[in-house]
Amino acid sequence: MLTQPLLLVLPETTASRLSLIGTALSLVLFVVILPSWVRQRWSSRQPWRILGLRSRRQGPSSGRCLMTGLVQSVGLLTLISLPLIVGSWGRWLGELSAADALNALALCFGVGLAEELLFRGWLWGELAQFTRPRTAVVTQAVIFSLVHTRFNLDVLPMLGLLVGLTLLGLVLAVQRRLNDGSLWGCVGLHGGLVGGWFALQGGLLQISPSAPQWLIGPGGAHPNPLGGLVGIAALTVVLALQLTALAKAPRP
């Protein structure tokens, strides 16, 4: 509704562009209101620190967390891409236009920051106000999965996508715990996956239409590899390693 007046000024604006503008405006309003919400609702005098955007003095730096997340995303995308190339379902082209590179960067840092602030920042913190810590972690991951799953898919592909996205939500939550509350590692990992996969499909990697769904993931022409067996297995291994590292980490 906020964007409807734009039609009076820009009558040729498409529905998709109008939706994008509406999403951007909603995000701006969310960011503006969020600090006051955290101060009043969570009784915190440092909203950006408790949300994870400002690192603790004794914790890892924001830049280090961001780079670690980006490296992890490259590793996951490599694990997903290798079976395609080895199995002759994909061919490395290494070509990417300047426009696609900019779009990939915008997706990486735009989507990564916006969604992590929403799910691993606000939602997780909100759930933690009235439920146990483990319940809050699992609940935010399930909600994250439900929001991103395509319910127009068949049952098995939809279940695969639900499982993969839930695992990603858990991995991102544990990553924040490992980063001493910093959200930037989650931003790098999540954004790197989104922007990196866009770049791979945009020209870096040619994927054959005959690539099996169990490998490339559901979605047809726009597959989500996290719903495939390789993506699910890779996220499971990452989560297991993270939980082991978290168990060995010194307690504050």
PDB file of C-alpha atoms in Angstrom:
ATOM      1  CA  MET A   1       0.000   0.000   0.000  1.00  0.00           C
ATOM      2  CA  LEU A   2       2.910   2.352   0.663  1.00  0.00           C
ATOM      3  CA  THR A   3       3.951   2.139  -2.977  1.00  0.00           C
ATOM      4  CA  GLN A   4       0.558   2.643  -4.573  1.00  0.00           C
ATOM      5  CA  PRO A   5       0.957   6.470  -4.803  1.00  0.00           C
ATOM      6  CA  LEU A   6       3.992   5.856  -7.029  1.00  0.00           C
ATOM      7  CA  LEU A   7       1.624   4.716  -9.774  1.00  0.00           C
ATOM      8  CA  LEU A   8       0.344   8.279 -10.002  1.00  0.00           C
ATOM      9  CA  VAL A   9       3.875   9.546 -10.661  1.00  0.00           C
ATOM     10  CA  LEU A  10       5.251   6.511 -12.523  1.00  0.00           C
ATOM     11  CA  PRO A  11       2.246   4.846 -14.182  1.00  0.00           C
ATOM     12  CA  GLU A  12       4.466   2.505 -16.225  1.00  0.00           C
ATOM     13  CA  THR A  13       6.046   0.908 -13.155  1.00  0.00           C
ATOM     14  CA  THR A  14       5.740  -2.883 -13.351  1.00  0.00           C
ATOM     15  CA  ALA A  15       4.257  -4.989 -10.569  1.00  0.00           C
ATOM     16  CA  SER A  16       7.599  -6.682  -9.851  1.00  0.00           C
ATOM     17  CA  ARG A  17       9.426  -3.359  -9.592  1.00  0.00           C
ATOM     18  CA  LEU A  18       6.657  -1.958  -7.400  1.00  0.00           C
ATOM     19  CA  SER A  19       6.977  -4.992  -5.144  1.00  0.00           C
ATOM     20  CA  LEU A  20      10.745  -4.481  -4.936  1.00  0.00           C
ATOM     21  CA  ILE A  21      10.287  -0.824  -3.989  1.00  0.00           C
ATOM     22  CA  GLY A  22       7.748  -1.850  -1.350  1.00  0.00           C
ATOM     23  CA  THR A  23      10.181  -4.378   0.100  1.00  0.00           C
ATOM     24  CA  ALA A  24      12.945  -1.762   0.258  1.00  0.00           C
ATOM     25  CA  LEU A  25      10.647   0.745   2.007  1.00  0.00           C
ATOM     26  CA  SER A  26       9.540  -1.907   4.500  1.00  0.00           C
ATOM     27  CA  LEU A  27      13.163  -2.713   5.251  1.00  0.00           C
ATOM     28  CA  VAL A  28      13.996   0.955   5.827  1.00  0.00           C
ATOM     29  CA  LEU A  29      11.045   1.312   8.232  1.00  0.00           C
ATOM     30  CA  PHE A  30      12.090  -1.879  10.010  1.00  0.00           C
ATOM     31  CA  VAL A  31      15.656  -0.634  10.514  1.00  0.00           C
ATOM     32  CA  VAL A  32      14.425   2.766  11.739  1.00  0.00           C
ATOM     33  CA  ILE A  33      12.004   1.288  14.276  1.00  0.00           C
ATOM     34  CA  LEU A  34      14.186  -1.624  15.411  1.00  0.00           C
ATOM     35  CA  PRO A  35      16.526   0.227  17.849  1.00  0.00           C
ATOM     36  CA  SER A  36      13.587   1.708  19.784  1.00  0.00           C
ATOM     37  CA  TRP A  37      11.877  -1.687  19.826  1.00  0.00           C
ATOM     38  CA  VAL A  38      14.972  -3.383  21.252  1.00  0.00           C
ATOM     39  CA  ARG A  39      15.481  -0.694  23.900  1.00  0.00           C
ATOM     40  CA  GLN A  40      11.899  -0.955  25.158  1.00  0.00           C
ATOM     41  CA  ARG A  41      11.074  -4.612  24.533  1.00  0.00           C
ATOM     42  CA  TRP A  42      14.447  -6.168  25.428  1.00  0.00           C
ATOM     43  CA  SER A  43      15.530  -3.498  27.955  1.00  0.00           C
ATOM     44  CA  SER A  44      18.847  -2.995  26.189  1.00  0.00           C
ATOM     45  CA  ARG A  45      20.799   0.249  26.001  1.00  0.00           C
ATOM     46  CA  GLN A  46      22.944  -1.036  23.119  1.00  0.00           C
ATOM     47  CA  PRO A  47      20.489  -2.281  20.469  1.00  0.00           C
ATOM     48  CA  TRP A  48      23.003  -2.707  17.643  1.00  0.00           C
ATOM     49  CA  ARG A  49      25.342  -4.716  19.839  1.00  0.00           C
ATOM     50  CA  ILE A  50      22.631  -7.058  21.087  1.00  0.00           C
ATOM     51  CA  LEU A  51      21.414  -7.461  17.493  1.00  0.00           C
ATOM     52  CA  GLY A  52      24.938  -8.423  16.466  1.00  0.00           C
ATOM     53  CA  LEU A  53      25.834  -5.570  14.140  1.00  0.00           C
ATOM     54  CA  ARG A  54      28.368  -4.108  16.565  1.00  0.00           C
ATOM     55  CA  SER A  55      30.992  -6.544  17.809  1.00  0.00           C
ATOM     56  CA  ARG A  56      31.884  -6.979  21.446  1.00  0.00           C
ATOM     57  CA  ARG A  57      35.232  -5.572  22.545  1.00  0.00           C
ATOM     58  CA  GLN A  58      36.666  -8.975  23.436  1.00  0.00           C
ATOM     59  CA  GLY A  59      35.071 -10.823  20.523  1.00  0.00           C
ATOM     60  CA  PRO A  60      36.207 -11.257  16.903  1.00  0.00           C
ATOM     61  CA  SER A  61      36.054  -8.189  14.666  1.00  0.00           C
ATOM     62  CA  SER A  62      33.121  -7.654  12.295  1.00  0.00           C
ATOM     63  CA  GLY A  63      35.407  -7.806   9.262  1.00  0.00           C
ATOM     64  CA  ARG A  64      36.942 -11.105  10.348  1.00  0.00           C
ATOM     65  CA  CYS A  65      33.506 -12.646  10.929  1.00  0.00           C
ATOM     66  CA  LEU A  66      32.294 -11.408   7.540  1.00  0.00           C
ATOM     67  CA  MET A  67      35.285 -12.844   5.698  1.00  0.00           C
ATOM     68  CA  THR A  68      34.945 -16.173   7.518  1.00  0.00           C
ATOM     69  CA  GLY A  69      31.310 -16.406   6.452  1.00  0.00           C
ATOM     70  CA  LEU A  70      32.162 -15.566   2.846  1.00  0.00           C
ATOM     71  CA  VAL A  71      34.878 -18.246   2.765  1.00  0.00           C
ATOM     72  CA  GLN A  72      32.421 -20.784   4.176  1.00  0.00           C
ATOM     73  CA  SER A  73      29.897 -19.931   1.473  1.00  0.00           C
ATOM     74  CA  VAL A  74      32.544 -20.454  -1.220  1.00  0.00           C
ATOM     75  CA  GLY A  75      33.342 -23.845   0.288  1.00  0.00           C
ATOM     76  CA  LEU A  76      29.688 -24.912   0.309  1.00  0.00           C
ATOM     77  CA  LEU A  77      29.114 -23.742  -3.266  1.00  0.00           C
ATOM     78  CA  THR A  78      32.239 -25.611  -4.342  1.00  0.00           C
ATOM     79  CA  LEU A  79      30.936 -28.827  -2.762  1.00  0.00           C
ATOM     80  CA  ILE A  80      27.626 -28.341  -4.584  1.00  0.00           C
ATOM     81  CA  SER A  81      29.228 -27.499  -7.941  1.00  0.00           C
ATOM     82  CA  LEU A  82      31.886 -30.226  -8.073  1.00  0.00           C
ATOM     83  CA  PRO A  83      29.466 -33.155  -8.540  1.00  0.00           C
ATOM     84  CA  LEU A  84      27.837 -31.266 -11.430  1.00  0.00           C
ATOM     85  CA  ILE A  85      31.166 -30.798 -13.193  1.00  0.00           C
ATOM     86  CA  VAL A  86      32.500 -34.295 -12.436  1.00  0.00           C
ATOM     87  CA  GLY A  87      29.201 -35.876 -13.469  1.00  0.00           C
ATOM     88  CA  SER A  88      29.152 -33.960 -16.783  1.00  0.00           C
ATOM     89  CA  TRP A  89      25.998 -32.071 -15.790  1.00  0.00           C
ATOM     90  CA  GLY A  90      27.873 -28.789 -15.627  1.00  0.00           C
ATOM     91  CA  ARG A  91      30.684 -26.993 -17.418  1.00  0.00           C
ATOM     92  CA  TRP A  92      32.827 -24.216 -16.000  1.00  0.00           C
ATOM     93  CA  LEU A  93      32.664 -21.106 -18.184  1.00  0.00           C
ATOM     94  CA  GLY A  94      34.103 -18.465 -15.887  1.00  0.00           C
ATOM     95  CA  GLU A  95      32.193 -15.683 -17.651  1.00  0.00           C
ATOM     96  CA  LEU A  96      30.324 -12.991 -15.767  1.00  0.00           C
ATOM     97  CA  SER A  97      29.175  -9.621 -17.051  1.00  0.00           C
ATOM     98  CA  ALA A  98      29.699  -6.462 -15.039  1.00  0.00           C
ATOM     99  CA  ALA A  99      25.934  -6.133 -14.512  1.00  0.00           C
ATOM    100  CA  ASP A 100      25.630  -9.697 -13.190  1.00  0.00           C
ATOM    101  CA  ALA A 101      28.664  -9.157 -10.931  1.00  0.00           C
ATOM    102  CA  LEU A 102      27.049  -6.048  -9.441  1.00  0.00           C
ATOM    103  CA  ASN A 103      23.757  -7.907  -8.983  1.00  0.00           C
ATOM    104  CA  ALA A 104      25.602 -10.726  -7.238  1.00  0.00           C
ATOM    105  CA  LEU A 105      27.284  -8.259  -4.860  1.00  0.00           C
ATOM    106  CA  ALA A 106      23.972  -6.504  -4.195  1.00  0.00           C
ATOM    107  CA  LEU A 107      22.326  -9.836  -3.393  1.00  0.00           C
ATOM    108  CA  CYS A 108      25.246 -10.881  -1.230  1.00  0.00           C
ATOM    109  CA  PHE A 109      25.302  -7.854   1.028  1.00  0.00           C
ATOM    110  CA  GLY A 110      21.715  -6.640   0.583  1.00  0.00           C
ATOM    111  CA  VAL A 111      19.857  -9.909   1.101  1.00  0.00           C
ATOM    112  CA  GLY A 112      22.474 -11.216   3.511  1.00  0.00           C
ATOM    113  CA  LEU A 113      22.270  -8.208   5.821  1.00  0.00           C
ATOM    114  CA  ALA A 114      18.497  -7.706   5.582  1.00  0.00           C
ATOM    115  CA  GLU A 115      17.525 -11.328   6.211  1.00  0.00           C
ATOM    116  CA  GLU A 116      20.076 -11.946   8.932  1.00  0.00           C
ATOM    117  CA  LEU A 117      18.996  -8.805  10.763  1.00  0.00           C
ATOM    118  CA  LEU A 118      15.410 -10.039  10.507  1.00  0.00           C
ATOM    119  CA  PHE A 119      15.838 -13.742  11.344  1.00  0.00           C
ATOM    120  CA  ARG A 120      19.062 -14.167  13.371  1.00  0.00           C
ATOM    121  CA  GLY A 121      18.824 -10.660  14.811  1.00  0.00           C
ATOM    122  CA  TRP A 122      15.271  -9.628  15.644  1.00  0.00           C
ATOM    123  CA  LEU A 123      13.280 -12.881  15.362  1.00  0.00           C
ATOM    124  CA  TRP A 124      15.727 -15.010  17.340  1.00  0.00           C
ATOM    125  CA  GLY A 125      15.973 -12.340  20.026  1.00  0.00           C
ATOM    126  CA  GLU A 126      12.207 -11.966  20.165  1.00  0.00           C
ATOM    127  CA  LEU A 127      11.676 -15.715  20.531  1.00  0.00           C
ATOM    128  CA  ALA A 128      14.298 -15.856  23.270  1.00  0.00           C
ATOM    129  CA  GLN A 129      12.192 -13.451  25.349  1.00  0.00           C
ATOM    130  CA  PHE A 130       9.516 -16.051  26.058  1.00  0.00           C
ATOM    131  CA  THR A 131      10.965 -19.488  25.339  1.00  0.00           C
ATOM    132  CA  ARG A 132      14.039 -21.601  26.095  1.00  0.00           C
ATOM    133  CA  PRO A 133      17.257 -20.914  24.146  1.00  0.00           C
ATOM    134  CA  ARG A 134      17.262 -24.206  22.214  1.00  0.00           C
ATOM    135  CA  THR A 135      13.582 -23.841  21.371  1.00  0.00           C
ATOM    136  CA  ALA A 136      14.232 -20.315  20.080  1.00  0.00           C
ATOM    137  CA  VAL A 137      17.080 -21.561  17.857  1.00  0.00           C
ATOM    138  CA  VAL A 138      14.993 -24.339  16.308  1.00  0.00           C
ATOM    139  CA  THR A 139      11.883 -22.152  15.946  1.00  0.00           C
ATOM    140  CA  GLN A 140      13.691 -19.365  14.087  1.00  0.00           C
ATOM    141  CA  ALA A 141      15.184 -21.954  11.711  1.00  0.00           C
ATOM    142  CA  VAL A 142      11.772 -23.508  11.017  1.00  0.00           C
ATOM    143  CA  ILE A 143      10.164 -20.095  10.399  1.00  0.00           C
ATOM    144  CA  PHE A 144      13.067 -19.149   8.115  1.00  0.00           C
ATOM    145  CA  SER A 145      12.510 -22.363   6.161  1.00  0.00           C
ATOM    146  CA  LEU A 146       8.737 -21.898   5.864  1.00  0.00           C
ATOM    147  CA  VAL A 147       9.135 -18.322   4.615  1.00  0.00           C
ATOM    148  CA  HIS A 148      11.527 -19.388   1.836  1.00  0.00           C
ATOM    149  CA  THR A 149      10.028 -22.723   0.766  1.00  0.00           C
ATOM    150  CA  ARG A 150       8.085 -22.938  -2.500  1.00  0.00           C
ATOM    151  CA  PHE A 151       4.807 -24.669  -1.676  1.00  0.00           C
ATOM    152  CA  ASN A 152       3.905 -25.123  -5.340  1.00  0.00           C
ATOM    153  CA  LEU A 153       6.418 -27.985  -5.591  1.00  0.00           C
ATOM    154  CA  ASP A 154       5.686 -31.697  -5.338  1.00  0.00           C
ATOM    155  CA  VAL A 155       5.796 -33.256  -1.880  1.00  0.00           C
ATOM    156  CA  LEU A 156       9.310 -34.765  -1.932  1.00  0.00           C
ATOM    157  CA  PRO A 157      11.060 -31.724  -3.488  1.00  0.00           C
ATOM    158  CA  MET A 158       9.212 -29.450  -1.056  1.00  0.00           C
ATOM    159  CA  LEU A 159      10.276 -31.585   1.908  1.00  0.00           C
ATOM    160  CA  GLY A 160      13.872 -31.546   0.661  1.00  0.00           C
ATOM    161  CA  LEU A 161      13.777 -27.762   0.461  1.00  0.00           C
ATOM    162  CA  LEU A 162      12.236 -27.506   3.938  1.00  0.00           C
ATOM    163  CA  VAL A 163      14.964 -29.706   5.398  1.00  0.00           C
ATOM    164  CA  GLY A 164      17.781 -27.874   3.600  1.00  0.00           C
ATOM    165  CA  LEU A 165      16.556 -24.421   4.584  1.00  0.00           C
ATOM    166  CA  THR A 166      15.976 -25.483   8.193  1.00  0.00           C
ATOM    167  CA  LEU A 167      19.536 -26.784   8.325  1.00  0.00           C
ATOM    168  CA  LEU A 168      20.771 -23.469   6.930  1.00  0.00           C
ATOM    169  CA  GLY A 169      18.814 -21.596   9.613  1.00  0.00           C
ATOM    170  CA  LEU A 170      20.453 -23.751  12.296  1.00  0.00           C
ATOM    171  CA  VAL A 171      23.927 -23.350  10.759  1.00  0.00           C
ATOM    172  CA  LEU A 172      23.534 -19.567  10.695  1.00  0.00           C
ATOM    173  CA  ALA A 173      22.341 -19.468  14.306  1.00  0.00           C
ATOM    174  CA  VAL A 174      25.247 -21.597  15.539  1.00  0.00           C
ATOM    175  CA  GLN A 175      27.622 -19.463  13.457  1.00  0.00           C
ATOM    176  CA  ARG A 176      26.473 -16.416  15.390  1.00  0.00           C
ATOM    177  CA  ARG A 177      27.096 -18.246  18.658  1.00  0.00           C
ATOM    178  CA  LEU A 178      30.609 -19.150  17.496  1.00  0.00           C
ATOM    179  CA  ASN A 179      31.223 -15.511  16.553  1.00  0.00           C
ATOM    180  CA  ASP A 180      30.395 -14.374  20.106  1.00  0.00           C
ATOM    181  CA  GLY A 181      27.086 -12.848  19.065  1.00  0.00           C
ATOM    182  CA  SER A 182      28.320 -11.045  15.948  1.00  0.00           C
ATOM    183  CA  LEU A 183      25.871 -11.171  13.049  1.00  0.00           C
ATOM    184  CA  TRP A 184      28.479 -10.513  10.363  1.00  0.00           C
ATOM    185  CA  GLY A 185      29.556 -14.122   9.957  1.00  0.00           C
ATOM    186  CA  CYS A 186      25.925 -15.005   9.220  1.00  0.00           C
ATOM    187  CA  VAL A 187      25.726 -12.133   6.739  1.00  0.00           C
ATOM    188  CA  GLY A 188      28.809 -13.403   4.909  1.00  0.00           C
ATOM    189  CA  LEU A 189      27.663 -17.034   4.829  1.00  0.00           C
ATOM    190  CA  HIS A 190      24.039 -16.358   3.887  1.00  0.00           C
ATOM    191  CA  GLY A 191      24.790 -13.538   1.473  1.00  0.00           C
ATOM    192  CA  GLY A 192      27.676 -15.446  -0.064  1.00  0.00           C
ATOM    193  CA  LEU A 193      25.401 -18.396  -0.818  1.00  0.00           C
ATOM    194  CA  VAL A 194      22.719 -16.208  -2.396  1.00  0.00           C
ATOM    195  CA  GLY A 195      25.053 -13.972  -4.390  1.00  0.00           C
ATOM    196  CA  GLY A 196      27.435 -16.804  -5.253  1.00  0.00           C
ATOM    197  CA  TRP A 197      24.705 -19.064  -6.604  1.00  0.00           C
ATOM    198  CA  PHE A 198      23.368 -16.170  -8.673  1.00  0.00           C
ATOM    199  CA  ALA A 199      26.862 -15.613 -10.097  1.00  0.00           C
ATOM    200  CA  LEU A 200      27.277 -19.313 -10.883  1.00  0.00           C
ATOM    201  CA  GLN A 201      23.981 -19.405 -12.754  1.00  0.00           C
ATOM    202  CA  GLY A 202      24.704 -16.020 -14.343  1.00  0.00           C
ATOM    203  CA  GLY A 203      27.646 -17.256 -16.398  1.00  0.00           C
ATOM    204  CA  LEU A 204      30.326 -18.852 -14.249  1.00  0.00           C
ATOM    205  CA  LEU A 205      28.810 -22.325 -14.534  1.00  0.00           C
ATOM    206  CA  GLN A 206      26.704 -23.809 -17.334  1.00  0.00           C
ATOM    207  CA  ILE A 207      24.256 -26.302 -15.840  1.00  0.00           C
ATOM    208  CA  SER A 208      22.705 -28.932 -18.096  1.00  0.00           C
ATOM    209  CA  PRO A 209      18.884 -29.127 -18.171  1.00  0.00           C
ATOM    210  CA  SER A 210      19.311 -32.869 -17.576  1.00  0.00           C
ATOM    211  CA  ALA A 211      20.968 -32.327 -14.186  1.00  0.00           C
ATOM    212  CA  PRO A 212      19.057 -34.523 -11.686  1.00  0.00           C
ATOM    213  CA  GLN A 213      16.829 -32.773  -9.203  1.00  0.00           C
ATOM    214  CA  TRP A 214      18.227 -34.771  -6.282  1.00  0.00           C
ATOM    215  CA  LEU A 215      21.602 -33.196  -7.050  1.00  0.00           C
ATOM    216  CA  ILE A 216      20.826 -29.679  -8.223  1.00  0.00           C
ATOM    217  CA  GLY A 217      17.805 -29.194  -5.975  1.00  0.00           C
ATOM    218  CA  PRO A 218      14.131 -28.422  -6.703  1.00  0.00           C
ATOM    219  CA  GLY A 219      12.907 -25.401  -8.625  1.00  0.00           C
ATOM    220  CA  GLY A 220      13.136 -26.320 -12.293  1.00  0.00           C
ATOM    221  CA  ALA A 221      14.784 -23.482 -14.218  1.00  0.00           C
ATOM    222  CA  HIS A 222      15.618 -21.743 -10.932  1.00  0.00           C
ATOM    223  CA  PRO A 223      16.794 -24.564  -8.663  1.00  0.00           C
ATOM    224  CA  ASN A 224      17.730 -24.179  -5.026  1.00  0.00           C
ATOM    225  CA  PRO A 225      20.689 -26.494  -4.377  1.00  0.00           C
ATOM    226  CA  LEU A 226      20.066 -26.521  -0.627  1.00  0.00           C
ATOM    227  CA  GLY A 227      17.086 -28.798  -1.291  1.00  0.00           C
ATOM    228  CA  GLY A 228      19.235 -31.418  -3.037  1.00  0.00           C
ATOM    229  CA  LEU A 229      21.019 -34.333  -1.367  1.00  0.00           C
ATOM    230  CA  VAL A 230      24.456 -32.747  -1.778  1.00  0.00           C
ATOM    231  CA  GLY A 231      23.300 -29.471  -0.226  1.00  0.00           C
ATOM    232  CA  ILE A 232      21.578 -31.242   2.679  1.00  0.00           C
ATOM    233  CA  ALA A 233      24.612 -33.482   3.293  1.00  0.00           C
ATOM    234  CA  ALA A 234      27.026 -30.523   3.162  1.00  0.00           C
ATOM    235  CA  LEU A 235      24.939 -28.469   5.607  1.00  0.00           C
ATOM    236  CA  THR A 236      24.643 -31.474   7.940  1.00  0.00           C
ATOM    237  CA  VAL A 237      28.425 -31.851   8.023  1.00  0.00           C
ATOM    238  CA  VAL A 238      28.916 -28.116   8.618  1.00  0.00           C
ATOM    239  CA  LEU A 239      26.373 -28.148  11.466  1.00  0.00           C
ATOM    240  CA  ALA A 240      28.060 -31.154  13.082  1.00  0.00           C
ATOM    241  CA  LEU A 241      31.457 -29.433  12.920  1.00  0.00           C
ATOM    242  CA  GLN A 242      29.986 -26.228  14.318  1.00  0.00           C
ATOM    243  CA  LEU A 243      28.336 -28.001  17.246  1.00  0.00           C
ATOM    244  CA  THR A 244      31.611 -29.767  18.035  1.00  0.00           C
ATOM    245  CA  ALA A 245      33.467 -26.444  17.975  1.00  0.00           C
ATOM    246  CA  LEU A 246      30.754 -24.847  20.125  1.00  0.00           C
ATOM    247  CA  ALA A 247      31.004 -27.658  22.685  1.00  0.00           C
ATOM    248  CA  LYS A 248      34.784 -27.141  22.916  1.00  0.00           C
ATOM    249  CA  ALA A 249      34.583 -23.348  23.071  1.00  0.00           C
ATOM    250  CA  PRO A 250      35.294 -21.767  26.484  1.00  0.00           C
ATOM    251  CA  ARG A 251      32.228 -20.564  28.336  1.00  0.00           C
ATOM    252  CA  PRO A 252      32.055 -16.874  29.337  1.00  0.00           C
TER     253      PRO A 252
END
